[in-house]
Coordinates of C-alpha atoms in Angstrom, one line a residue:
M1 CA -62.4 58.0 -136.6
E2 CA -65.4 60.4 -136.9
D3 CA -67.2 60.5 -140.2
P4 CA -66.5 63.5 -142.5
L5 CA -68.9 66.4 -142.0
P6 CA -71.0 65.8 -145.1
E7 CA -71.6 62.2 -144.0
Q8 CA -72.4 63.4 -140.5
M9 CA -75.1 65.7 -141.9
R10 CA -76.4 63.0 -144.3
T11 CA -76.7 60.6 -141.4
A12 CA -78.4 63.1 -139.1
G13 CA -80.7 64.3 -141.8
T14 CA -81.8 60.8 -142.7
A15 CA -82.3 59.9 -139.0
L16 CA -84.5 63.0 -138.6
L17 CA -86.8 62.1 -141.5
A18 CA -87.0 58.5 -140.2
A19 CA -88.1 59.9 -136.8
L20 CA -91.0 61.9 -138.2
G21 CA -94.5 60.7 -138.8
P22 CA -96.1 61.0 -142.2
A23 CA -97.8 64.4 -141.4
A24 CA -94.7 65.9 -139.9
R25 CA -92.5 64.6 -142.8
D26 CA -94.8 66.2 -145.3
Q27 CA -94.3 69.6 -143.6
A28 CA -90.6 69.2 -143.2
V29 CA -89.6 68.0 -146.6
H30 CA -89.5 70.2 -149.7
P31 CA -88.0 69.8 -153.2
F32 CA -84.5 71.1 -153.5
D33 CA -85.5 73.1 -156.5
D34 CA -88.2 75.0 -154.4
E35 CA -86.0 78.2 -154.5
P36 CA -88.3 80.5 -152.5
A37 CA -88.5 78.0 -149.6
R38 CA -84.8 77.0 -149.8
R39 CA -83.4 80.5 -150.1
W40 CA -85.2 81.7 -147.0
L41 CA -84.0 83.7 -144.0
E42 CA -86.4 84.9 -141.3
Y43 CA -85.4 85.7 -137.8
R44 CA -88.8 87.2 -136.7
P45 CA -91.6 85.2 -135.1
R46 CA -93.5 84.5 -138.4
P47 CA -94.6 81.4 -140.4
R48 CA -91.9 79.6 -142.2
P49 CA -91.3 76.5 -144.3
G50 CA -90.8 73.3 -142.3
V51 CA -92.3 71.6 -139.2
S52 CA -92.3 73.1 -135.7
L53 CA -90.3 71.4 -133.0
A54 CA -93.4 71.8 -130.8
E55 CA -95.2 69.4 -133.0
L56 CA -92.6 66.7 -132.7
D57 CA -92.2 64.0 -130.0
V58 CA -89.1 63.7 -128.0
V59 CA -87.4 61.5 -130.5
G60 CA -88.1 63.9 -133.4
R61 CA -87.0 67.0 -131.4
K62 CA -83.8 65.2 -130.4
A63 CA -83.1 64.3 -134.0
A64 CA -83.5 67.9 -135.1
H65 CA -81.1 69.0 -132.4
R66 CA -78.6 66.4 -133.5
L67 CA -78.8 67.7 -137.1
L68 CA -78.3 71.3 -135.9
A69 CA -75.3 70.2 -133.8
T70 CA -73.5 68.9 -137.0
A71 CA -73.4 72.5 -138.3
L72 CA -72.1 74.3 -135.1
S73 CA -69.1 74.2 -132.9
P74 CA -69.7 73.3 -129.3
S75 CA -69.6 77.0 -128.2
A76 CA -72.0 78.0 -131.0
Y77 CA -74.4 75.2 -130.2
A78 CA -74.5 76.4 -126.6
Q79 CA -75.3 79.9 -127.9
A80 CA -78.1 78.5 -130.0
M81 CA -79.6 76.6 -127.1
A82 CA -79.5 79.8 -125.0
I83 CA -81.1 81.8 -127.7
I84 CA -84.0 79.2 -128.0
A85 CA -84.4 79.3 -124.2
L86 CA -84.7 83.1 -124.2
E87 CA -88.2 82.7 -125.8
E88 CA -89.5 81.8 -122.4
V89 CA -87.7 84.7 -120.7
L90 CA -89.0 87.2 -123.3
D91 CA -92.5 85.8 -123.0
R92 CA -92.5 86.4 -119.2
A93 CA -91.1 89.9 -119.7
E94 CA -93.9 90.7 -122.2
G95 CA -96.5 89.5 -119.6
W96 CA -97.2 86.2 -121.5
R97 CA -99.2 88.2 -124.1
R98 CA -97.7 86.8 -127.3
G99 CA -97.4 83.2 -126.3
R100 CA -93.8 82.9 -127.3
H101 CA -92.3 79.4 -126.5
S102 CA -89.1 77.5 -127.0
G103 CA -90.7 75.0 -129.3
D104 CA -91.4 77.7 -131.9
Y105 CA -88.4 76.6 -133.9
W106 CA -88.7 74.8 -137.2
V107 CA -86.7 72.3 -139.2
A108 CA -86.9 72.0 -143.0
V109 CA -85.1 69.6 -145.4
F110 CA -84.8 70.2 -149.1
G111 CA -84.2 67.0 -151.1
D112 CA -83.4 63.6 -149.8
P113 CA -80.3 63.3 -147.7
A114 CA -80.2 59.5 -148.1
R115 CA -80.1 59.6 -151.9
D116 CA -79.6 63.0 -153.5
D117 CA -76.3 64.6 -154.4
R118 CA -77.9 68.0 -153.8
W119 CA -79.8 68.6 -150.6
S120 CA -79.9 71.2 -147.8
W121 CA -81.5 71.8 -144.5
R122 CA -82.4 74.7 -142.1
V123 CA -83.2 75.1 -138.4
E124 CA -84.9 78.4 -137.8
G125 CA -87.1 80.4 -135.5
H126 CA -87.1 83.7 -133.7
H127 CA -83.5 84.9 -133.5
L128 CA -82.0 81.7 -134.9
S129 CA -81.5 80.6 -138.6
V130 CA -78.9 78.1 -139.6
T131 CA -78.7 76.9 -143.2
M132 CA -76.4 74.3 -144.7
T133 CA -76.3 73.1 -148.3
V134 CA -74.6 69.8 -149.3
V135 CA -73.7 69.2 -152.9
D136 CA -71.5 66.5 -154.2
D137 CA -70.4 65.9 -150.5
Q138 CA -69.2 69.5 -150.1
V139 CA -70.8 71.5 -147.3
S140 CA -71.6 75.2 -148.0
P141 CA -72.5 77.1 -144.8
A142 CA -74.5 80.3 -144.4
P143 CA -76.5 82.3 -143.7
I144 CA -76.0 81.8 -140.0
F145 CA -78.1 84.2 -137.9
F146 CA -78.0 84.4 -134.1
G147 CA -80.0 87.0 -132.1
A148 CA -80.9 87.5 -128.5
N149 CA -83.8 89.3 -126.8
P150 CA -83.0 90.2 -124.1
A151 CA -79.4 90.4 -125.1
A152 CA -78.4 90.5 -121.4
V153 CA -80.2 89.5 -118.1
R154 CA -78.4 90.8 -115.1
Y155 CA -78.4 90.4 -111.3
A156 CA -76.9 93.2 -109.3
G157 CA -75.2 94.5 -112.4
R158 CA -73.6 91.1 -113.2
P159 CA -74.8 89.1 -116.3
V160 CA -76.6 85.8 -115.7
S161 CA -77.4 85.4 -119.4
R162 CA -75.6 87.1 -122.3
P163 CA -75.3 84.7 -125.2
L164 CA -73.8 87.2 -127.6
G165 CA -71.6 89.0 -125.2
V166 CA -68.3 88.1 -126.8
E167 CA -69.6 89.4 -130.2
E168 CA -70.1 92.8 -128.5
D169 CA -67.0 92.9 -126.3
L170 CA -64.4 92.0 -128.9
A171 CA -65.8 94.6 -131.3
R172 CA -65.7 97.3 -128.6
A173 CA -62.1 96.3 -127.8
L174 CA -61.3 96.7 -131.5
L175 CA -62.9 100.1 -131.6
D176 CA -61.0 101.2 -128.5
A177 CA -57.7 100.0 -130.0
L178 CA -58.0 102.4 -133.0
D179 CA -56.0 105.6 -133.2
P180 CA -58.0 108.8 -133.8
A181 CA -57.7 108.6 -137.6
G182 CA -58.7 104.9 -137.7
R183 CA -61.6 105.5 -135.3
S184 CA -62.8 108.4 -137.5
A185 CA -62.7 106.2 -140.6
A186 CA -64.4 103.3 -138.8
I187 CA -67.4 105.3 -137.3
I188 CA -69.6 105.7 -140.4
A189 CA -72.7 107.2 -138.6
D190 CA -73.7 108.8 -135.3
E191 CA -76.9 106.7 -135.2
A192 CA -77.2 102.9 -135.6
P193 CA -79.6 101.5 -138.2
T194 CA -82.8 99.9 -136.9
D195 CA -81.6 96.4 -138.0
I196 CA -78.8 94.6 -139.8
I197 CA -78.7 96.0 -143.4
S198 CA -78.8 92.6 -145.0
A199 CA -82.1 91.9 -143.2
T200 CA -84.0 88.8 -144.4
R201 CA -83.0 89.2 -148.1
A202 CA -82.1 86.0 -149.9
H203 CA -79.5 88.0 -152.0
V204 CA -77.3 90.7 -150.6
D205 CA -75.5 93.1 -152.9
T206 CA -72.1 93.9 -151.4
P207 CA -70.0 95.7 -150.5
L208 CA -72.2 97.8 -148.2
E209 CA -71.2 101.4 -148.3
P210 CA -69.4 103.1 -146.6
L211 CA -66.8 100.5 -146.0
G212 CA -65.2 101.9 -142.9
V213 CA -61.6 101.5 -142.0
P214 CA -59.4 99.0 -143.9
A215 CA -57.5 96.4 -142.0
G216 CA -54.3 97.7 -143.6
R217 CA -54.6 100.9 -141.7
L218 CA -54.8 99.2 -138.3
G219 CA -51.9 98.8 -136.0
P220 CA -50.8 95.4 -134.7
T221 CA -53.3 95.4 -131.8
G222 CA -56.2 96.5 -133.9
R223 CA -55.4 94.0 -136.7
A224 CA -55.1 91.2 -134.1
L225 CA -58.5 92.1 -132.6
L226 CA -60.1 92.3 -136.1
D227 CA -58.8 88.8 -136.8
Q228 CA -60.3 87.7 -133.5
V229 CA -63.7 89.1 -134.3
V230 CA -63.7 87.4 -137.7
A231 CA -62.5 84.1 -136.1
L232 CA -65.3 84.4 -133.6
Y233 CA -67.9 84.3 -136.3
L234 CA -66.2 81.6 -138.4
D235 CA -65.8 79.5 -135.3
R236 CA -69.5 79.2 -135.1
L237 CA -68.8 76.5 -137.7
P238 CA -67.3 73.0 -137.1
P239 CA -63.5 73.2 -137.1
E240 CA -63.0 71.8 -140.6
L241 CA -65.4 74.4 -142.1
A242 CA -64.0 77.3 -140.0
V243 CA -60.5 76.5 -141.2
R244 CA -61.6 76.2 -144.8
E245 CA -63.5 79.6 -144.6
A246 CA -60.5 81.3 -143.0
R247 CA -58.3 80.0 -145.7
R248 CA -60.8 81.1 -148.4
L249 CA -60.5 84.7 -147.1
G250 CA -56.7 84.5 -147.5
D251 CA -54.9 87.8 -147.7
G252 CA -57.9 89.7 -149.0
E253 CA -58.6 93.1 -147.5
L254 CA -61.1 93.4 -144.6
H255 CA -63.0 96.5 -143.6
F256 CA -64.5 97.3 -140.2
A257 CA -67.4 99.9 -139.8
W258 CA -69.2 101.0 -136.6
A259 CA -72.4 103.1 -136.4
G260 CA -74.0 104.7 -133.3
P261 CA -72.7 105.7 -129.9
T262 CA -69.6 104.1 -128.6
R263 CA -70.7 103.8 -124.9
P264 CA -72.2 100.5 -123.8
G265 CA -76.0 100.4 -123.2
Q266 CA -77.0 102.4 -126.3
R267 CA -78.0 101.4 -129.8
H268 CA -75.0 100.4 -131.8
Y269 CA -74.0 98.5 -135.0
Y270 CA -70.9 97.1 -136.7
R271 CA -70.0 95.2 -139.8
I272 CA -67.0 93.5 -141.2
Q273 CA -66.7 92.9 -145.0
G274 CA -64.2 91.0 -147.1
D275 CA -64.1 88.9 -150.2
D276 CA -67.4 87.0 -150.1
L277 CA -67.8 87.7 -146.4
L278 CA -70.3 89.9 -144.5
I279 CA -70.5 90.0 -140.7
E280 CA -73.2 92.2 -139.2
Y281 CA -74.1 93.0 -135.6
D282 CA -76.7 95.4 -134.2
N283 CA -78.3 96.1 -130.9
T284 CA -81.5 97.7 -131.8
T285 CA -83.5 98.9 -128.8
E286 CA -83.0 102.3 -127.1
D287 CA -81.4 100.6 -124.1
G288 CA -79.1 98.4 -126.3
N289 CA -80.6 95.1 -125.1
H290 CA -81.8 93.3 -128.3
A291 CA -79.0 91.9 -130.5
H292 CA -78.8 90.6 -134.0
T293 CA -75.8 89.0 -135.6
V294 CA -75.3 87.3 -139.0
L295 CA -72.5 85.5 -140.9
R296 CA -73.1 85.6 -144.6
R297 CA -71.2 84.8 -147.8
P298 CA -72.9 87.1 -150.2
A299 CA -71.8 85.4 -153.4
S300 CA -72.1 81.9 -151.9
D301 CA -75.1 82.0 -149.6
F302 CA -77.5 79.0 -149.8
G303 CA -74.9 76.9 -151.5
A304 CA -74.4 79.1 -154.6
D305 CA -70.7 78.2 -154.7
V306 CA -71.1 74.4 -154.6
L307 CA -74.1 74.5 -156.9
A308 CA -72.0 76.5 -159.5
D309 CA -69.3 73.8 -159.3
H310 CA -71.9 71.1 -159.6
H311 CA -73.5 72.6 -162.7
G312 CA -70.1 73.1 -164.2
S313 CA -69.3 69.4 -163.9
H314 CA -72.8 68.1 -164.4
P315 CA -74.3 70.0 -167.4
H316 CA -78.1 70.0 -167.4

């Protein structure tokens, strides 16, 4: 029988640190109480806490990938690997000017996975950020950011690479399933924002206004498609976490909002909000070929939920 998820992460985190040399370990490991470094989200190619995979040997890089895999379902792990590989595609498209490379992804560990009852970790780089917090053997997931540039590479009109295609297609199907009144309520702006609204902020104040159309106003097809979009994002997580997060949402009201043109190939944006849930997607360039997506738990990001439980039972 496979170990429970917290133990899988603890084992993988311990193996990662054991695989690092002293200099790399000094870069990778931070105190859990270093809040600015731990509560960090950055999906642009900028400096960040941790050690770069490019600086690790094969054993170290493989250990980082194994840690990342504990947090993602097989399909989401495949998306993450495709996103990382796109750095080389983007570098070629930019004429090799910026020196982008697929090793420019970083791993950081906060605390000691072998001994501490509070620890967390993050794998992050351009268009990928996955944060997991483990407290008292409870895993708190999020934020989870996936992006893609280019969002699609095509041959003769057919996609050869489109790692976030389902995220776009299901939302478009949902929009198309709305009746005129529901569509009018869902479309909150004629132009898309330039980025996801939550951006790289450690704290997100929700709900984001306007809310859009409530799930209760959707017909059976629309509601089923909304549930599919939410499930798509939750299913980035391992099955036990995805089931737990779906159960946590319960019967709470969901809202769906769209901004921008509705025809493919143009800048567009959508979001879904619920009780302690924020899903955002945007495609930011004029030709609609640069995508950002994020799954956040605004009241519980970076382990705020499990830390609150811990402090309640372990007064300091």
